[in-house]
GROMACS .gro file of C-alpha atoms in nm:
model
  144
    1MET     CA    1   3.995   2.461   5.294
    2VAL     CA    2   3.773   2.670   5.068
    3SER     CA    3   3.797   2.692   4.691
    4ARG     CA    4   3.944   3.001   4.527
    5TYR     CA    5   3.623   3.072   4.340
    6ALA     CA    6   3.426   3.078   4.666
    7LEU     CA    7   3.686   3.306   4.826
    8ASN     CA    8   3.661   3.544   4.530
    9GLN     CA    9   3.282   3.546   4.554
   10ILE     CA   10   3.303   3.621   4.927
   11ALA     CA   11   3.548   3.904   4.857
   12VAL     CA   12   3.305   4.059   4.607
   13GLU     CA   13   3.025   4.035   4.861
   14PHE     CA   14   3.251   4.173   5.133
   15GLU     CA   15   3.302   4.490   4.925
   16ARG     CA   16   2.925   4.545   4.941
   17VAL     CA   17   2.921   4.541   5.324
   18TYR     CA   18   2.980   4.917   5.344
   19TYR     CA   19   2.673   4.987   5.129
   20ALA     CA   20   2.459   4.727   5.307
   21ASP     CA   21   2.518   4.899   5.644
   22LYS     CA   22   2.347   5.208   5.508
   23ASN     CA   23   2.060   5.015   5.346
   24PRO     CA   24   1.998   4.675   5.512
   25SER     CA   25   1.716   4.587   5.271
   26CYS     CA   26   1.957   4.556   4.975
   27CYS     CA   27   2.093   4.216   5.088
   28GLY     CA   28   1.826   3.980   4.955
   29TYR     CA   29   2.018   3.668   5.077
   30VAL     CA   30   2.108   3.583   4.716
   31MET     CA   31   2.454   3.438   4.786
   32ARG     CA   32   2.324   3.231   5.077
   33THR     CA   33   2.031   3.082   4.886
   34THR     CA   34   2.193   3.027   4.545
   35GLN     CA   35   2.556   2.938   4.626
   36GLY     CA   36   2.562   2.857   4.996
   37LEU     CA   37   2.808   3.137   5.072
   38PRO     CA   38   2.766   3.409   5.334
   39CYS     CA   39   2.566   3.706   5.207
   40VAL     CA   40   2.626   4.075   5.279
   41CYS     CA   41   2.425   4.087   5.599
   42GLU     CA   42   2.613   3.785   5.739
   43LEU     CA   43   2.951   3.925   5.636
   44SER     CA   44   2.875   4.250   5.816
   45LYS     CA   45   2.891   4.052   6.144
   46TYR     CA   46   3.245   3.936   6.064
   47VAL     CA   47   3.402   4.270   5.963
   48LEU     CA   48   3.645   4.271   6.254
   49GLY     CA   49   3.685   3.893   6.291
   50SER     CA   50   3.723   3.588   6.073
   51ILE     CA   51   3.446   3.410   5.885
   52PRO     CA   52   3.363   3.075   6.046
   53LEU     CA   53   3.405   2.774   5.821
   54ASP     CA   54   3.057   2.649   5.914
   55SER     CA   55   2.899   2.947   5.737
   56ILE     CA   56   3.031   2.818   5.401
   57HIS     CA   57   2.847   2.531   5.230
   58MET     CA   58   3.018   2.190   5.227
   59PHE     CA   59   3.043   2.199   4.845
   60TRP     CA   60   3.301   2.479   4.861
   61ARG     CA   61   3.501   2.311   5.140
   62ARG     CA   62   3.575   1.980   4.967
   63LEU     CA   63   3.856   2.112   4.751
   64SER     CA   64   4.201   1.986   4.841
   65PHE     CA   65   4.512   2.193   4.771
   66SER     CA   66   4.755   1.902   4.807
   67ASP     CA   67   5.016   1.845   4.537
   68GLN     CA   68   4.894   1.494   4.465
   69GLY     CA   69   4.783   1.447   4.107
   70LEU     CA   70   4.933   1.772   3.979
   71SER     CA   71   5.208   1.599   3.784
   72GLU     CA   72   5.112   1.506   3.431
   73PRO     CA   73   5.033   1.138   3.383
   74GLU     CA   74   5.238   0.945   3.132
   75VAL     CA   75   5.040   0.882   2.816
   76THR     CA   76   5.164   0.614   2.580
   77ILE     CA   77   5.025   0.422   2.285
   78LYS     CA   78   5.253   0.119   2.312
   79GLU     CA   79   4.972  -0.124   2.395
   80GLU     CA   80   4.750   0.014   2.120
   81MET     CA   81   5.029  -0.014   1.864
   82LYS     CA   82   5.094  -0.377   1.966
   83THR     CA   83   4.724  -0.454   1.923
   84ILE     CA   84   4.715  -0.283   1.584
   85SER     CA   85   5.026  -0.472   1.474
   86LYS     CA   86   4.875  -0.807   1.579
   87ARG     CA   87   4.548  -0.728   1.403
   88PHE     CA   88   4.740  -0.618   1.091
   89GLU     CA   89   4.917  -0.957   1.075
   90GLU     CA   90   4.584  -1.143   1.105
   91LEU     CA   91   4.415  -0.957   0.816
   92ASP     CA   92   4.408  -1.059   0.450
   93VAL     CA   93   4.565  -0.842   0.178
   94CYS     CA   94   4.257  -0.625   0.126
   95GLY     CA   95   4.215  -0.567   0.502
   96LYS     CA   96   4.586  -0.484   0.538
   97PHE     CA   97   4.559  -0.229   0.260
   98THR     CA   98   4.250  -0.069   0.421
   99LEU     CA   99   4.414  -0.054   0.765
  100LYS     CA  100   4.731   0.091   0.614
  101ILE     CA  101   4.529   0.368   0.442
  102LYS     CA  102   4.353   0.453   0.770
  103LEU     CA  103   4.683   0.469   0.959
  104TRP     CA  104   4.833   0.682   0.683
  105GLU     CA  105   4.541   0.928   0.713
  106ILE     CA  106   4.601   0.953   1.089
  107ALA     CA  107   4.978   0.992   1.052
  108TYR     CA  108   4.960   1.246   0.768
  109PRO     CA  109   4.638   1.448   0.807
  110ASN     CA  110   4.756   1.725   0.571
  111GLN     CA  111   4.822   1.484   0.285
  112ASN     CA  112   4.485   1.325   0.223
  113SER     CA  113   4.416   1.104  -0.074
  114THR     CA  114   4.080   1.258  -0.155
  115CYS     CA  115   4.025   1.476  -0.460
  116ASP     CA  116   3.848   1.809  -0.474
  117PRO     CA  117   3.483   1.784  -0.568
  118PRO     CA  118   3.400   1.854  -0.934
  119SER     CA  119   3.252   2.185  -1.035
  120LYS     CA  120   2.887   2.236  -0.949
  121VAL     CA  121   2.651   2.073  -1.196
  122ASN     CA  122   2.306   2.221  -1.244
  123THR     CA  123   2.065   1.931  -1.213
  124LYS     CA  124   1.734   2.117  -1.204
  125GLY     CA  125   1.517   2.155  -1.514
  126ALA     CA  126   1.586   2.120  -1.881
  127PRO     CA  127   1.875   2.301  -2.045
  128LYS     CA  128   1.788   2.658  -2.135
  129LYS     CA  129   1.758   2.753  -2.501
  130PRO     CA  130   1.879   3.088  -2.622
  131MET     CA  131   1.592   3.333  -2.664
  132ASN     CA  132   1.518   3.454  -3.019
  133ARG     CA  133   1.290   3.753  -2.989
  134ASN     CA  134   1.216   4.012  -3.240
  135GLN     CA  135   1.375   4.337  -3.125
  136ARG     CA  136   1.075   4.548  -3.232
  137SER     CA  137   0.811   4.322  -3.075
  138THR     CA  138   0.596   4.464  -2.794
  139LYS     CA  139   0.478   4.122  -2.684
  140CYS     CA  140   0.604   4.005  -2.342
  141ASP     CA  141   0.809   3.693  -2.312
  142PRO     CA  142   0.585   3.431  -2.134
  143SER     CA  143   0.882   3.277  -1.952
  144TYR     CA  144   0.922   3.584  -1.728
   0.00000   0.00000   0.00000
């Protein structure tokens, strides 16, 4: 059995066989050296027959098409909820409150208890004083 990806790659290379017959130097053995799949010059030998399985690297032949494992596994949180319930009973009042808040945040992610941050406060430098310049003065303001 060969993976679908490998079969698609072989099909793409097989389309190049017609052009490789006219120019044998265009092969370059790229598919053979990089992916372990038959290259154009190898596929030209198998135009009328089938491609032997030995010409495909073992990596592409390990895939199994059996139906085992295709059904979705059952995922439950029963054990985790029992553990959380036991731990909740063991905690003091402050710990219970903290755990309850964390569970509430998980259960209701859209309704968080956080507030929006306050408006941006400028923390750099001293507060600016309004500029009192004479309108007719030709002297430059040194702050610019």
